Amino acid sequence: MPYPIQHLLEGRSRPTTVTLTDSVTTAIVTMTEKGYSQLPVVEHNNQPVGMITYESIIQAVSNFTVGVDGLQVTHALIKADMFALDDDLFDILDRLQEKNAILVVDADKELIGIVTNYDSTAYFRRRAEDLMLIEDIESMIKDLIQTAFQMTANNDTTPLLDQAIARLTGSQSE
C-alpha cells in the first residue's frame, strides 16, 4: 500500500518562502520568527529554485568574507530535492537523512509544501500510536471474551470458545 507524501501535508498551509533577491537578513529574521532552520527559495511564479539554511548562510559568509548584511539569498542558495504530492513517502526518507528537508511541488512545478525530518517523525509517531491503541483494544476484547467463556463453562473454555469462533467465521470444522 503506497503512502503518498500528501499525507504529511494535509491540513498545512503553503510554506513561508523567500526570493533570490531578498536579503539574507530578511531570511534570518523570517527563520527566527517562525522557528525554522531553512526556507524554500522561489521565483516570482512560486516555482522553487532551492533552499536557504542556517548552514548555507554561515558557509556564504565564510566564502564571500562579508557580513550577513552584504548578502542576498542567492549567495546562500543550496540545491533542494523536489517531489510530487503522489510520490511515495518512503522514497523521501533517505533524502531526509541527508538533507533534513525536501520540497513538494504540484503538476505545474509550483511549491506546495516542505517536509522535514521532524514532519516525517511526527507522522510515523502518530501512526505507531494508532496501531498500539488498536493492539490494546484487541487484547482487551480478547481477554473479555475469554473471561466470559470461563464464567459460563467452569474454566474449560476450549469447546465453547471453538464453537463460537466456528459460528462467527462460518467454519465447518466441528
GROMACS .gro file of C-alpha atoms in nm, residues 9 60 71 98 121:
model
    5
    9LEU     CA    1   0.093   1.795   0.417
   60ALA     CA    2   2.823   3.204   0.234
   71LEU     CA    3   2.448   3.901   0.114
   98GLU     CA    4   2.095   1.356   0.412
  121THR     CA    5   0.896   1.154   1.257
   0.00000   0.00000   0.00000
